[in-house]
């Protein structure tokens, strides 16, 4: 496995040494707002164990969108077992998310800063604006819309009218709870996500019992796909499933507080396994459910096979799962906004992201078609973040994960990551080529 030791050749800028950060021993706590943004995490504040990453990624991946994707694979014409195979293969891309996470402890910096090594200081600002901030806000809005739909259904079951005003209020309330976690930051995420994982696992275990009881394990489509049609659908399904792990080019954001000496294999393994296991299980539940009910409207369809007493708890679980995934998204989007060059505190950038996401969510719910919005966002993810993930991963392997955090914070023309005019044209060209090829392969 690649090293977590900084490269001594990058420890200094051409015109002088890079000043090392002051060591401090006042770490953020779960009831204190995180003080750090994209600045370097001093060694004195770096602690914890790689296994803590499991619950962070597990809580974020027991969610409604995974059910939708699993059901969509069967709706696309795959048999049940073909869909399950596609789910497993597509979710293997979480290994890339795990690989990216090891750069966090090596640099003591978030992904949004580490990629200065890939694109240069100025080039990375463009990268963060598009593949960092824009995609994060779109995903925030997508999951917020799903949570708001579930919460609105819960309000309706309570006998209250669900008009536009109620929908707006629900969106704002869920966004506020999400942003509260994002604002308090890293320590609160670590503290909350283990109990959230346990609660969501219990809720989806009940869903699993109901789905398995109704599922047709021998399901095959009326007109089974064969030949080129089958392979085209399989590849499309793998791409659809992989859009989840490919959306997380920011996994170093949640590992950067680990000690520099933390085991790289453990960091990659706990990150990948924490996301892979629940993603495979929940996506497979969606595929199983599609053999028994119409998953074009998963929330309503599943309500028909779940025990009556449990349906409100299921809706609450959908909301909780969306909050868990969106808190991570809001956190990273806030860092991306800082990395673009806005000189604001992380708390302010997180709240700004939330405001934009709420506006996009209201558009998705009240103006556009939700499933069309899902399709658009997933396509955007594959086209932009697939190549971005590959380029970032290649840089980690080529450098053997030797990143010098203080050098990465140097944004001056004398810094080692200024390259030519602030842009590493090799990295920019690699990303542009990947995006072009991916765009040519998109088929709605």
mmCIF file of N, CA and C in Angstrom, residues 251-295:
data_model
loop_
_atom_site.group_PDB
_atom_site.id
_atom_site.type_symbol
_atom_site.label_atom_id
_atom_site.label_comp_id
_atom_site.label_asym_id
_atom_site.label_seq_id
_atom_site.Cartn_x
_atom_site.Cartn_y
_atom_site.Cartn_z
ATOM 1 N N UNK A 251 -13.603 12.111 -0.003
ATOM 2 C CA UNK A 251 -13.522 11.244 1.177
ATOM 3 C C UNK A 251 -12.391 11.626 2.121
ATOM 4 N N UNK A 252 -11.369 12.343 1.636
ATOM 5 C CA UNK A 252 -10.293 12.805 2.526
ATOM 6 C C UNK A 252 -10.793 13.836 3.526
ATOM 7 N N UNK A 253 -11.928 14.482 3.239
ATOM 8 C CA UNK A 253 -12.498 15.459 4.173
ATOM 9 C C UNK A 253 -12.781 14.840 5.531
ATOM 10 N N UNK A 254 -13.127 13.553 5.538
ATOM 11 C CA UNK A 254 -13.572 12.900 6.769
ATOM 12 C C UNK A 254 -12.489 12.026 7.394
ATOM 13 N N UNK A 255 -11.341 11.932 6.737
ATOM 14 C CA UNK A 255 -10.226 11.154 7.282
ATOM 15 C C UNK A 255 -9.054 12.028 7.689
ATOM 16 N N UNK A 256 -9.109 13.323 7.392
ATOM 17 C CA UNK A 256 -7.929 14.162 7.559
ATOM 18 C C UNK A 256 -7.546 14.413 9.015
ATOM 19 N N UNK A 257 -8.466 14.134 9.950
ATOM 20 C CA UNK A 257 -8.145 14.304 11.366
ATOM 21 C C UNK A 257 -7.427 13.082 11.948
ATOM 22 N N UNK A 258 -7.307 12.006 11.170
ATOM 23 C CA UNK A 258 -6.595 10.829 11.665
ATOM 24 C C UNK A 258 -5.098 11.127 11.721
ATOM 25 N N UNK A 259 -4.370 10.463 12.627
ATOM 26 C CA UNK A 259 -2.919 10.691 12.709
ATOM 27 C C UNK A 259 -2.231 10.330 11.401
ATOM 28 N N UNK A 260 -1.127 10.995 11.144
ATOM 29 C CA UNK A 260 -0.349 10.729 9.944
ATOM 30 C C UNK A 260 0.096 9.270 9.873
ATOM 31 N N UNK A 261 0.265 8.643 11.056
ATOM 32 C CA UNK A 261 0.751 7.267 11.113
ATOM 33 C C UNK A 261 -0.359 6.233 10.959
ATOM 34 N N UNK A 262 -1.601 6.671 10.800
ATOM 35 C CA UNK A 262 -2.716 5.724 10.650
ATOM 36 C C UNK A 262 -2.483 4.831 9.435
ATOM 37 N N UNK A 263 -2.879 3.570 9.558
ATOM 38 C CA UNK A 263 -2.648 2.583 8.493
ATOM 39 C C UNK A 263 -3.472 2.926 7.246
ATOM 40 N N UNK A 264 -2.788 3.088 6.116
ATOM 41 C CA UNK A 264 -3.467 3.440 4.871
ATOM 42 C C UNK A 264 -4.451 2.360 4.442
ATOM 43 N N UNK A 265 -4.065 1.078 4.616
ATOM 44 C CA UNK A 265 -4.971 -0.013 4.247
ATOM 45 C C UNK A 265 -6.239 0.026 5.082
ATOM 46 N N UNK A 266 -6.095 0.340 6.370
ATOM 47 C CA UNK A 266 -7.270 0.390 7.243
ATOM 48 C C UNK A 266 -8.178 1.558 6.863
ATOM 49 N N UNK A 267 -7.591 2.701 6.540
ATOM 50 C CA UNK A 267 -8.381 3.866 6.137
ATOM 51 C C UNK A 267 -9.186 3.549 4.878
ATOM 52 N N UNK A 268 -8.505 2.993 3.871
ATOM 53 C CA UNK A 268 -9.186 2.646 2.625
ATOM 54 C C UNK A 268 -10.233 1.563 2.852
ATOM 55 N N UNK A 269 -9.889 0.562 3.661
ATOM 56 C CA UNK A 269 -10.786 -0.568 3.882
ATOM 57 C C UNK A 269 -12.046 -0.188 4.629
ATOM 58 N N UNK A 270 -11.911 0.546 5.733
ATOM 59 C CA UNK A 270 -13.095 0.911 6.517
ATOM 60 C C UNK A 270 -13.989 1.885 5.756
ATOM 61 N N UNK A 271 -13.383 2.775 4.986
ATOM 62 C CA UNK A 271 -14.181 3.693 4.167
ATOM 63 C C UNK A 271 -14.962 2.926 3.109
ATOM 64 N N UNK A 272 -14.274 2.075 2.355
ATOM 65 C CA UNK A 272 -14.920 1.336 1.272
ATOM 66 C C UNK A 272 -15.957 0.352 1.799
ATOM 67 N N UNK A 273 -15.613 -0.388 2.860
ATOM 68 C CA UNK A 273 -16.541 -1.390 3.385
ATOM 69 C C UNK A 273 -17.761 -0.736 4.020
ATOM 70 N N UNK A 274 -17.546 0.402 4.711
ATOM 71 C CA UNK A 274 -18.666 1.106 5.328
ATOM 72 C C UNK A 274 -19.692 1.556 4.325
ATOM 73 N N UNK A 275 -19.265 1.889 3.118
ATOM 74 C CA UNK A 275 -20.196 2.305 2.071
ATOM 75 C C UNK A 275 -20.698 1.130 1.245
ATOM 76 N N UNK A 276 -19.802 0.180 0.942
ATOM 77 C CA UNK A 276 -20.149 -0.944 0.073
ATOM 78 C C UNK A 276 -21.250 -1.809 0.674
ATOM 79 N N UNK A 277 -21.106 -2.200 1.941
ATOM 80 C CA UNK A 277 -22.053 -3.141 2.556
ATOM 81 C C UNK A 277 -23.491 -2.621 2.544
ATOM 82 N N UNK A 278 -23.777 -1.433 3.104
ATOM 83 C CA UNK A 278 -25.170 -0.973 3.080
ATOM 84 C C UNK A 278 -25.672 -0.658 1.672
ATOM 85 N N UNK A 279 -24.783 -0.181 0.810
ATOM 86 C CA UNK A 279 -25.220 0.131 -0.559
ATOM 87 C C UNK A 279 -25.692 -1.127 -1.278
ATOM 88 N N UNK A 280 -24.937 -2.223 -1.149
ATOM 89 C CA UNK A 280 -25.322 -3.475 -1.792
ATOM 90 C C UNK A 280 -26.630 -4.000 -1.202
ATOM 91 N N UNK A 281 -26.745 -3.951 0.120
ATOM 92 C CA UNK A 281 -27.946 -4.479 0.776
ATOM 93 C C UNK A 281 -29.182 -3.673 0.383
ATOM 94 N N UNK A 282 -29.101 -2.343 0.474
ATOM 95 C CA UNK A 282 -30.284 -1.510 0.200
ATOM 96 C C UNK A 282 -30.632 -1.519 -1.284
ATOM 97 N N UNK A 283 -29.626 -1.458 -2.157
ATOM 98 C CA UNK A 283 -29.916 -1.556 -3.598
ATOM 99 C C UNK A 283 -30.570 -2.898 -3.935
ATOM 100 N N UNK A 284 -30.087 -3.974 -3.308
ATOM 101 C CA UNK A 284 -30.668 -5.295 -3.550
ATOM 102 C C UNK A 284 -32.102 -5.372 -3.050
ATOM 103 N N UNK A 285 -32.389 -4.700 -1.939
ATOM 104 C CA UNK A 285 -33.779 -4.635 -1.459
ATOM 105 C C UNK A 285 -34.662 -3.934 -2.492
ATOM 106 N N UNK A 286 -34.129 -2.880 -3.107
ATOM 107 C CA UNK A 286 -34.886 -2.200 -4.147
ATOM 108 C C UNK A 286 -35.164 -3.106 -5.329
ATOM 109 N N UNK A 287 -34.157 -3.896 -5.716
ATOM 110 C CA UNK A 287 -34.350 -4.835 -6.823
ATOM 111 C C UNK A 287 -35.362 -5.920 -6.454
ATOM 112 N N UNK A 288 -35.253 -6.452 -5.242
ATOM 113 C CA UNK A 288 -36.221 -7.461 -4.788
ATOM 114 C C UNK A 288 -37.630 -6.898 -4.766
ATOM 115 N N UNK A 289 -37.764 -5.669 -4.263
ATOM 116 C CA UNK A 289 -39.090 -5.059 -4.196
ATOM 117 C C UNK A 289 -39.683 -4.887 -5.591
ATOM 118 N N UNK A 290 -38.834 -4.622 -6.587
ATOM 119 C CA UNK A 290 -39.329 -4.416 -7.952
ATOM 120 C C UNK A 290 -39.913 -5.679 -8.559
ATOM 121 N N UNK A 291 -39.625 -6.841 -7.965
ATOM 122 C CA UNK A 291 -40.236 -8.084 -8.455
ATOM 123 C C UNK A 291 -41.647 -8.268 -7.921
ATOM 124 N N UNK A 292 -42.035 -7.415 -6.949
ATOM 125 C CA UNK A 292 -43.348 -7.577 -6.323
ATOM 126 C C UNK A 292 -44.248 -6.361 -6.484
ATOM 127 N N UNK A 293 -43.653 -5.172 -6.555
ATOM 128 C CA UNK A 293 -44.452 -3.940 -6.628
ATOM 129 C C UNK A 293 -43.884 -3.049 -7.723
ATOM 130 N N UNK A 294 -44.636 -2.002 -8.072
ATOM 131 C CA UNK A 294 -44.208 -1.055 -9.109
ATOM 132 C C UNK A 294 -43.273 -0.026 -8.491
ATOM 133 N N UNK A 295 -41.960 -0.153 -8.784
ATOM 134 C CA UNK A 295 -40.973 0.726 -8.173
ATOM 135 C C UNK A 295 -40.781 2.042 -8.935
#
